[in-house]
mmCIF file of C-alpha atoms and ligand atoms in Angstrom:
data_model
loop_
_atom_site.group_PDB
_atom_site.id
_atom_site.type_symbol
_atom_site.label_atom_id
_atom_site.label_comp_id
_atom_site.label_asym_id
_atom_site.label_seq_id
_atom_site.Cartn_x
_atom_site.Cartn_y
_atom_site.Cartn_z
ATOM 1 C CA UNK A 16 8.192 14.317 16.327
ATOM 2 C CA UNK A 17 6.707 11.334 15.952
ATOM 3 C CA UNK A 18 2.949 12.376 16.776
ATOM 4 C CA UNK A 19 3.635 14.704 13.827
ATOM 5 C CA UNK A 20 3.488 11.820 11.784
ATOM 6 C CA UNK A 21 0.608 9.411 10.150
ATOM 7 C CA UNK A 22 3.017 6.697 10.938
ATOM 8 C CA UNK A 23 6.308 6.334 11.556
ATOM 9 C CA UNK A 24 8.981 2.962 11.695
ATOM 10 C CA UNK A 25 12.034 3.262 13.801
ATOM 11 C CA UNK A 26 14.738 0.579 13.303
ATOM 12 C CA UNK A 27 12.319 -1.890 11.374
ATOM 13 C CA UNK A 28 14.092 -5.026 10.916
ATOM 14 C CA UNK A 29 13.268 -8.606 9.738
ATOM 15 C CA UNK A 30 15.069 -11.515 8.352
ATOM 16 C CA UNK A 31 14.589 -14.815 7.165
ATOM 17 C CA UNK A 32 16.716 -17.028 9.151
ATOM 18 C CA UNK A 33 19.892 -15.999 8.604
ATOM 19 C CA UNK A 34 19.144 -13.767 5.477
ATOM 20 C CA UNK A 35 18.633 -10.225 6.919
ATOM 21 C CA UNK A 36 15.866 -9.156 4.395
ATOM 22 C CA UNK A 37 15.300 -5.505 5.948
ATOM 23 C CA UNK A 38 18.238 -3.771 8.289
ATOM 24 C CA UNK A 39 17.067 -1.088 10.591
ATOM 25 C CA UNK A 40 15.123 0.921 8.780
ATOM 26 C CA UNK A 41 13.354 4.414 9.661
ATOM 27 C CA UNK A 42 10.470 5.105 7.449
ATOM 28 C CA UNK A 43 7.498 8.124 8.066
ATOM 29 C CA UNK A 44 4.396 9.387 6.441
ATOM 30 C CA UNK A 45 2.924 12.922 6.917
ATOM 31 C CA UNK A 46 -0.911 12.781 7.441
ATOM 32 C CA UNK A 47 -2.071 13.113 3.970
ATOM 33 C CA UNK A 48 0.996 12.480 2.210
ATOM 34 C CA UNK A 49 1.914 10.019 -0.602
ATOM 35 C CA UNK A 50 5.084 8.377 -0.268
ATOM 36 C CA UNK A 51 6.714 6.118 -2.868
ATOM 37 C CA UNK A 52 9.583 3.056 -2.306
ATOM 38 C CA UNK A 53 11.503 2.321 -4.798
ATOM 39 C CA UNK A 54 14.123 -0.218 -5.399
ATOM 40 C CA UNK A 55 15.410 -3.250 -7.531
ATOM 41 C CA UNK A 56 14.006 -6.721 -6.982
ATOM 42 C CA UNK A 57 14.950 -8.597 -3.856
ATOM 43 C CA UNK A 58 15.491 -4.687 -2.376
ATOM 44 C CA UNK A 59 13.533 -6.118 0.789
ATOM 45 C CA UNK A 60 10.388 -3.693 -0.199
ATOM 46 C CA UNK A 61 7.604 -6.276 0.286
ATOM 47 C CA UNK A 62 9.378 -7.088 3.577
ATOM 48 C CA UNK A 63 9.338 -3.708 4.816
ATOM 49 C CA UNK A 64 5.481 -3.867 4.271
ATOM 50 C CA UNK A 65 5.269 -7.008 5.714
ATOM 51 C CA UNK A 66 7.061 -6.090 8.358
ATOM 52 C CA UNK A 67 5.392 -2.367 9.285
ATOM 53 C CA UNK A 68 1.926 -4.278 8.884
ATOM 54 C CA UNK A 69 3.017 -7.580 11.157
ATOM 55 C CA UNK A 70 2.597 -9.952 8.662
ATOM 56 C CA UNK A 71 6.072 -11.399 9.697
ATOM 57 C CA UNK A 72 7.851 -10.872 12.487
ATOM 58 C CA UNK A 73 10.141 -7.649 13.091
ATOM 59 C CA UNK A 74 11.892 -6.151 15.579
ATOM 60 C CA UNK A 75 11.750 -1.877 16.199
ATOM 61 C CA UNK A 76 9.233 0.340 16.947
ATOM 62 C CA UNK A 77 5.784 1.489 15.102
ATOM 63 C CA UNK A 78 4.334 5.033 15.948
ATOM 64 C CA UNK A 79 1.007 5.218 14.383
ATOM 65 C CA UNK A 80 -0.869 8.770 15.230
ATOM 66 C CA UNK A 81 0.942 9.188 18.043
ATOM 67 C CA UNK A 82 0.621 5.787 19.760
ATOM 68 C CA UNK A 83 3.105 2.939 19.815
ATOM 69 C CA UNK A 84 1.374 0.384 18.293
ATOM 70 C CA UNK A 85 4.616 -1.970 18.279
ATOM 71 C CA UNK A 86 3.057 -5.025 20.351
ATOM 72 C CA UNK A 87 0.036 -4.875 18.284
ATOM 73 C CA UNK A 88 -1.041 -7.658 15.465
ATOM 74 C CA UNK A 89 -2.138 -7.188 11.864
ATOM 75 C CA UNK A 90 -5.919 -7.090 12.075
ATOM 76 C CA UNK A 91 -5.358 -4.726 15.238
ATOM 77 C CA UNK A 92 -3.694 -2.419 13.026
ATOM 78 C CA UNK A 93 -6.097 -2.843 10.251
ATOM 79 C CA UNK A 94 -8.421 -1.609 13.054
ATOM 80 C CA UNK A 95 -7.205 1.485 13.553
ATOM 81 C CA UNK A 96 -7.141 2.219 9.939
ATOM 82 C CA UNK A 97 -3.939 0.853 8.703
ATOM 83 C CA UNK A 98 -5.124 -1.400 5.600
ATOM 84 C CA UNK A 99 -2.599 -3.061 3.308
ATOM 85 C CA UNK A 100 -3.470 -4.550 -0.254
ATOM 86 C CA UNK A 101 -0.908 -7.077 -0.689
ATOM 87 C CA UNK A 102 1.028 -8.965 -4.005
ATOM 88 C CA UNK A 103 -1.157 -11.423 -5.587
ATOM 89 C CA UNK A 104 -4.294 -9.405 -4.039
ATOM 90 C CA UNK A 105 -5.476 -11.904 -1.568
ATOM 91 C CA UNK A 106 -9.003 -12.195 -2.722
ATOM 92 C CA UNK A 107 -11.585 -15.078 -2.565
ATOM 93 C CA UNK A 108 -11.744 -16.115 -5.945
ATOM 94 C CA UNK A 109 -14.998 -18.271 -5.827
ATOM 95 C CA UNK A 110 -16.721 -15.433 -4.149
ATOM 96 C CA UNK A 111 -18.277 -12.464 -5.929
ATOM 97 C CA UNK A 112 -17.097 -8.674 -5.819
ATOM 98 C CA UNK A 113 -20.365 -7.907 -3.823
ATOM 99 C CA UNK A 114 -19.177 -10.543 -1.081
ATOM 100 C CA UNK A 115 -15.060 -9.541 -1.470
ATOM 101 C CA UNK A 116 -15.983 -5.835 -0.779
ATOM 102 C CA UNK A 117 -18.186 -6.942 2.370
ATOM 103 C CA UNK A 118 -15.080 -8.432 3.489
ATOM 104 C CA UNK A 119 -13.119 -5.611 3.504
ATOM 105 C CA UNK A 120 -16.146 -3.994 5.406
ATOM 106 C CA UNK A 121 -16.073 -5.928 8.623
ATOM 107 C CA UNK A 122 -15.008 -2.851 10.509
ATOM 108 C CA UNK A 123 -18.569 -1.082 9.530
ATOM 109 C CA UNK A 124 -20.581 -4.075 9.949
ATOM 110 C CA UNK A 125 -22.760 -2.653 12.570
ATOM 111 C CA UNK A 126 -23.570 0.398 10.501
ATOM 112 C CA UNK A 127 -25.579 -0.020 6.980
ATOM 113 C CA UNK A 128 -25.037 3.719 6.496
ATOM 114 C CA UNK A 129 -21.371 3.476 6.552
ATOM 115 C CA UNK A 130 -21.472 0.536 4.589
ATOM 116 C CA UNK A 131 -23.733 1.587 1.524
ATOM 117 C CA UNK A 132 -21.439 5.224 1.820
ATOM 118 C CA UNK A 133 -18.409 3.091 1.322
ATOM 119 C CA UNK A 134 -19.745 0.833 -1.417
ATOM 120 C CA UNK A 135 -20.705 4.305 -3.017
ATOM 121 C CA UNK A 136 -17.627 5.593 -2.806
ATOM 122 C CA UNK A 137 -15.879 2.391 -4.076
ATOM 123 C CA UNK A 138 -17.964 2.342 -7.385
ATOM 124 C CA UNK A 139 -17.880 6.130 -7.693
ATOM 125 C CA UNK A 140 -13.819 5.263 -8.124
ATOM 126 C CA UNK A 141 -14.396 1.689 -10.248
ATOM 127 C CA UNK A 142 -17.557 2.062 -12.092
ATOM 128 C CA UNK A 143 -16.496 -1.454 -13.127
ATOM 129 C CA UNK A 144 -17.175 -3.131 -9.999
ATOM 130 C CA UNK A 145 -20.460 -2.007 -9.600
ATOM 131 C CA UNK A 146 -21.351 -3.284 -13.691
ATOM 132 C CA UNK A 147 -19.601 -7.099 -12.205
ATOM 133 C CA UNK A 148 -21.106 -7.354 -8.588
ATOM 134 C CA UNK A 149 -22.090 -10.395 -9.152
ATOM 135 C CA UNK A 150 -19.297 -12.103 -11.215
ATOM 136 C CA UNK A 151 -16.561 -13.983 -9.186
ATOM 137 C CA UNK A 152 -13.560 -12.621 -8.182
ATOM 138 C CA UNK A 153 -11.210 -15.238 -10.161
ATOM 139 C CA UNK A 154 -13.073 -14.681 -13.332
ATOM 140 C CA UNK A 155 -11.966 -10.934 -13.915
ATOM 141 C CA UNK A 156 -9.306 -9.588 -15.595
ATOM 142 C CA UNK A 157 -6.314 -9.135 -13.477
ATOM 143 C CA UNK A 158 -6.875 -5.061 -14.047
ATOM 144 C CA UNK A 159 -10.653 -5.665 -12.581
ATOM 145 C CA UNK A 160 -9.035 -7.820 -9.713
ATOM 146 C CA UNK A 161 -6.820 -5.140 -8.740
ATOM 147 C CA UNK A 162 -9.214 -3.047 -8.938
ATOM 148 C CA UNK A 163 -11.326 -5.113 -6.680
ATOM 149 C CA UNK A 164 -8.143 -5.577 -4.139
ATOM 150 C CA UNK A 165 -7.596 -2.013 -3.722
ATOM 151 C CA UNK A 166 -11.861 -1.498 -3.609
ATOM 152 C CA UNK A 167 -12.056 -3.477 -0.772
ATOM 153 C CA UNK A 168 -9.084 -1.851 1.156
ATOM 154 C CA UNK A 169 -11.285 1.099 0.841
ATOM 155 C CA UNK A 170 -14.158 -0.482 2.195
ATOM 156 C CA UNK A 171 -12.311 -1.325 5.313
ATOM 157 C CA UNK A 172 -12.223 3.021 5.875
ATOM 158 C CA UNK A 173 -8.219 3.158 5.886
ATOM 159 C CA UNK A 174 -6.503 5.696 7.456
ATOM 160 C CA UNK A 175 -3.320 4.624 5.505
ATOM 161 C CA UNK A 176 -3.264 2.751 2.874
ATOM 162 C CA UNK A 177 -0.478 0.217 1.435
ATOM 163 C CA UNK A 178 0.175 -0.938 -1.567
ATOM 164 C CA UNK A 179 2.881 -3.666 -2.946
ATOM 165 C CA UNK A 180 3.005 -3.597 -6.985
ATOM 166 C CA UNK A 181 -0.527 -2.714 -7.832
ATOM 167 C CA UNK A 182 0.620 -2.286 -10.772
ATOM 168 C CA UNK A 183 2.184 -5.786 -11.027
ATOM 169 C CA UNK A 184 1.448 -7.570 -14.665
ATOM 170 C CA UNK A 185 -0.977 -5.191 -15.844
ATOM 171 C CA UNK A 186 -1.293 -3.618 -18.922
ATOM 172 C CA UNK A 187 0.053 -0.024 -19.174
ATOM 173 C CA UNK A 188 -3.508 1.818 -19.387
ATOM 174 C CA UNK A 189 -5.166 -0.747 -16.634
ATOM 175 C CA UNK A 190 -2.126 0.404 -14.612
ATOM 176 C CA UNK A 191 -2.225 4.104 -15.082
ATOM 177 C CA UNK A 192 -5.867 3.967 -13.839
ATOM 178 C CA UNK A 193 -5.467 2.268 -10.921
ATOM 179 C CA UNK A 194 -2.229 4.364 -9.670
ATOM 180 C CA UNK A 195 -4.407 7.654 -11.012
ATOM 181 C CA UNK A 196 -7.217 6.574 -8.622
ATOM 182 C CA UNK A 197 -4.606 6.238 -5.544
ATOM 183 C CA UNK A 198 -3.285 9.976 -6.145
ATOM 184 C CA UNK A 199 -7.142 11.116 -6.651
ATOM 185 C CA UNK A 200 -7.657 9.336 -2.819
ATOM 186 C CA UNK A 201 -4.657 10.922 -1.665
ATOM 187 C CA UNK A 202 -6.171 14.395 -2.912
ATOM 188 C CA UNK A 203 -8.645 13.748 -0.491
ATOM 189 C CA UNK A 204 -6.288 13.625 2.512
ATOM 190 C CA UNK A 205 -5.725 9.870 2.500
ATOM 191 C CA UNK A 206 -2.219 8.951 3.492
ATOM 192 C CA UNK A 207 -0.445 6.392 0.599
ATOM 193 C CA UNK A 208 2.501 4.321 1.154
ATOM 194 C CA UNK A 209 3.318 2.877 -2.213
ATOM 195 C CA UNK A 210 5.668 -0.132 -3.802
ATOM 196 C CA UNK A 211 6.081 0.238 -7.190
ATOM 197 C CA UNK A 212 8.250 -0.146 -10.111
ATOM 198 C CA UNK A 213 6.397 1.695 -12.575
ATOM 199 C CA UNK A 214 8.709 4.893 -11.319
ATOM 200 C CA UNK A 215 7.786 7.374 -13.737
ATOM 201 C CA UNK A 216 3.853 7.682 -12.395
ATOM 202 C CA UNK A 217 4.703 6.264 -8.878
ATOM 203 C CA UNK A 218 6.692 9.389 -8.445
ATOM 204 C CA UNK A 219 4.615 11.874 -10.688
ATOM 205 C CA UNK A 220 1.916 11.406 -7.533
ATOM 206 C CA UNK A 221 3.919 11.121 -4.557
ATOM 207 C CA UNK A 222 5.585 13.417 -2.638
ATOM 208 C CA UNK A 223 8.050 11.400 -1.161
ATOM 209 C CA UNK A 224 10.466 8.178 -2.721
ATOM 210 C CA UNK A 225 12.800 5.900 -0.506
ATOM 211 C CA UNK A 226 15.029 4.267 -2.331
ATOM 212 C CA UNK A 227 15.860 0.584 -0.830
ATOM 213 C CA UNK A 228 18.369 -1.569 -2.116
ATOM 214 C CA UNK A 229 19.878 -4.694 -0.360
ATOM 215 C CA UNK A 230 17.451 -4.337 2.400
ATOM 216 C CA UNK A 231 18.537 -0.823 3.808
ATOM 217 C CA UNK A 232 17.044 2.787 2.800
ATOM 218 C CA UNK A 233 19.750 4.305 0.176
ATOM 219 C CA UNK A 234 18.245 7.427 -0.442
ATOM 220 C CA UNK A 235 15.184 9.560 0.917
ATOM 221 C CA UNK A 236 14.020 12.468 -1.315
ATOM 222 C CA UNK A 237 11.174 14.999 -2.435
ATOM 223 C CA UNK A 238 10.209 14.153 -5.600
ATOM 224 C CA UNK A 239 10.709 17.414 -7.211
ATOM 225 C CA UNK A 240 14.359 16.988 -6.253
ATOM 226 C CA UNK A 241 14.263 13.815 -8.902
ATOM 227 C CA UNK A 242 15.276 15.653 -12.405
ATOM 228 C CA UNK A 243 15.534 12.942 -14.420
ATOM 229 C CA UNK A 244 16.299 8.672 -14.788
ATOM 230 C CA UNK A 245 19.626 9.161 -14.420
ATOM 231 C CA UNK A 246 19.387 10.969 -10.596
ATOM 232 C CA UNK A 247 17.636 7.695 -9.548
ATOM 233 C CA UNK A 248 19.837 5.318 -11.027
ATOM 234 C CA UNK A 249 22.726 6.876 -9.050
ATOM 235 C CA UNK A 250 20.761 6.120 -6.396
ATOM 236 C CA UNK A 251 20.003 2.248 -7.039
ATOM 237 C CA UNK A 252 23.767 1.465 -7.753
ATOM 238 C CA UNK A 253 25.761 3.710 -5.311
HETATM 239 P P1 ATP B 311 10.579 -7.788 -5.488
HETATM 240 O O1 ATP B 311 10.529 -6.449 -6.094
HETATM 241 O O2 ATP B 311 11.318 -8.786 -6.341
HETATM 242 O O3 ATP B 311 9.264 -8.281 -4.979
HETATM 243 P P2 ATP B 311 11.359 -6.943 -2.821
HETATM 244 O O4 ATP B 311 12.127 -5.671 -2.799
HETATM 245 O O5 ATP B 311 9.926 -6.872 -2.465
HETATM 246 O O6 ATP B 311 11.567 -7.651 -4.212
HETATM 247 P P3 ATP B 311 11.548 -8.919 -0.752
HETATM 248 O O7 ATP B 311 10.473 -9.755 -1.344
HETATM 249 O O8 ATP B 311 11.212 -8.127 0.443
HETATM 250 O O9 ATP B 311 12.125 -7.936 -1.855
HETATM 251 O O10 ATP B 311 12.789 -9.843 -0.461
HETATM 252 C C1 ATP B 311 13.953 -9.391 0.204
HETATM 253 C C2 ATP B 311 14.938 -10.547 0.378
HETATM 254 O O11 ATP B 311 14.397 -11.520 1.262
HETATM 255 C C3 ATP B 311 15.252 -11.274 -0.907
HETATM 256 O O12 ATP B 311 16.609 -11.632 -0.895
HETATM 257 C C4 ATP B 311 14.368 -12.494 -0.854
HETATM 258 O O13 ATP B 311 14.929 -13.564 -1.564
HETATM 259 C C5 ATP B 311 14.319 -12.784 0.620
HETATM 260 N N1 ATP B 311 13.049 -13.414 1.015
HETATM 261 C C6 ATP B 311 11.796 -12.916 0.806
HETATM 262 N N2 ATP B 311 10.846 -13.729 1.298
HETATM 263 C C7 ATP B 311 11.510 -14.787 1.843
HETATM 264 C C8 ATP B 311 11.087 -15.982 2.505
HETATM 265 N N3 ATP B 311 9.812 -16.257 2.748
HETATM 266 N N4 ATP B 311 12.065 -16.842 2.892
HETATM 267 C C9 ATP B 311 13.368 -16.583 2.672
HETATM 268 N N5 ATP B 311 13.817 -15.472 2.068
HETATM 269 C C10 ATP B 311 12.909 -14.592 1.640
#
């Protein structure tokens, strides 16, 4: 079954010396699908990223396309496609958009064409990187450095992309336009896992929500199974 899947998590765990952050979890993504987690602070959501992507250590199984890439570190995963843009963004802040986005490139470095389609596509989405090339990273809003995260994600060709709190102290409109972009990427076939609190539009464009809460997966559900606040809620607190 697991072939079926973009990628799929079997019995993810990870703790923090004695604080078990994330029990054994089982998480998927269909090719092309958009999948949403949701869950109150301290849920263990950024540790189930962290975990899936090998930023920390972690014990179970990852299945990506078909291939147990388990043993396998966090820039040989980003290698095969699987690109994460992290809390707090991770960008150089003295160094310009032009130089963050060739970052994210390093994959295509041996082909210009590739590149220069990329950077295309990456201003065709944020018209406002393109009009700040040249400005550093640190002195743009923290809407235009989101932007700028998730641009260079792109850059790096993902094959799944993940996301923790994009939307994370931005204004309303700033964040509607960056989670619109992500569901106008995932019309194009790109797979989205997604951490987010701003439920209402999280789960407008996916297609799929975990619930976590106190480090396990509480609930698993089609969206258009979620009627209303209150159906989620029971799912947070029971
Ligand atoms: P938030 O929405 O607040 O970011 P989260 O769902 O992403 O929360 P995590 O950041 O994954 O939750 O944290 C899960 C648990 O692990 C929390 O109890 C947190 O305090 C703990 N934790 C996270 N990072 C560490 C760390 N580096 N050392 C010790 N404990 C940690």
């Amino acid at each position: 079954a697991d072939a079926a899947h973009l990628i799929a998590v079997r019995d993810l765990a990870a703790r923090y010396g004695h604080i078990e952050a994330l029990r054994p979890t089982n998480l998927h993504v269909a090719p092309g699908e958009f999948v949403t987690i949701l869950g109150p602070n301290g849920a263990g959501k950024t540790t189930l990223l962290r975990a899936m992507t090998r930023l920390i250590a972690s014990t179970g199984q990852v299945v990506f396309r078909g291939r147990d890439v388990t043993s396998l570190k966090t820039h040989q995963l980003a290698d095969l496609g699987i690109i994460m843009v992290q809390e707090g963004r991770g960008l150089f802040g003295d160094m310009s958009v032009r130089e963050n986005l060739k970052i994210g490139a390093y994959k295509l470095a041996g082909s210009q064409v590739d590149h220069d389609r990329q950077l295309e596509k990456v201003f065709s989405l944020f018209p406002r990187l393109k009009e700040r090339i040249s400005q550093t990273a640190s002195s743009m809003s923290g809407g235009e450095q989101q932007m700028l995260a998730v641009g260079r994600a792109l850059m790096a060709d993902p094959k799944l992309l993940i996301l923790d709190e994009p939307s994370l102290g931005l204004a309303p409109r700033v964040a509607t336009e960056i989670l619109s972009t992500l569901g106008a990427l995932n019309k194009e076939g790109l797979g989205i896992l997604l951490v987010e609190q701003k439920a209402p539009l999280a789960l407008k464009l996916a297609q799929r929500v975990y619930i976590l809460s106190s480090g396990s997966v509480r609930a698993e559900l089609p969206t258009h199974e979620i009627k209303s606040h209150h159906d989620l809620a029971l799912y947070y607190f029971s």
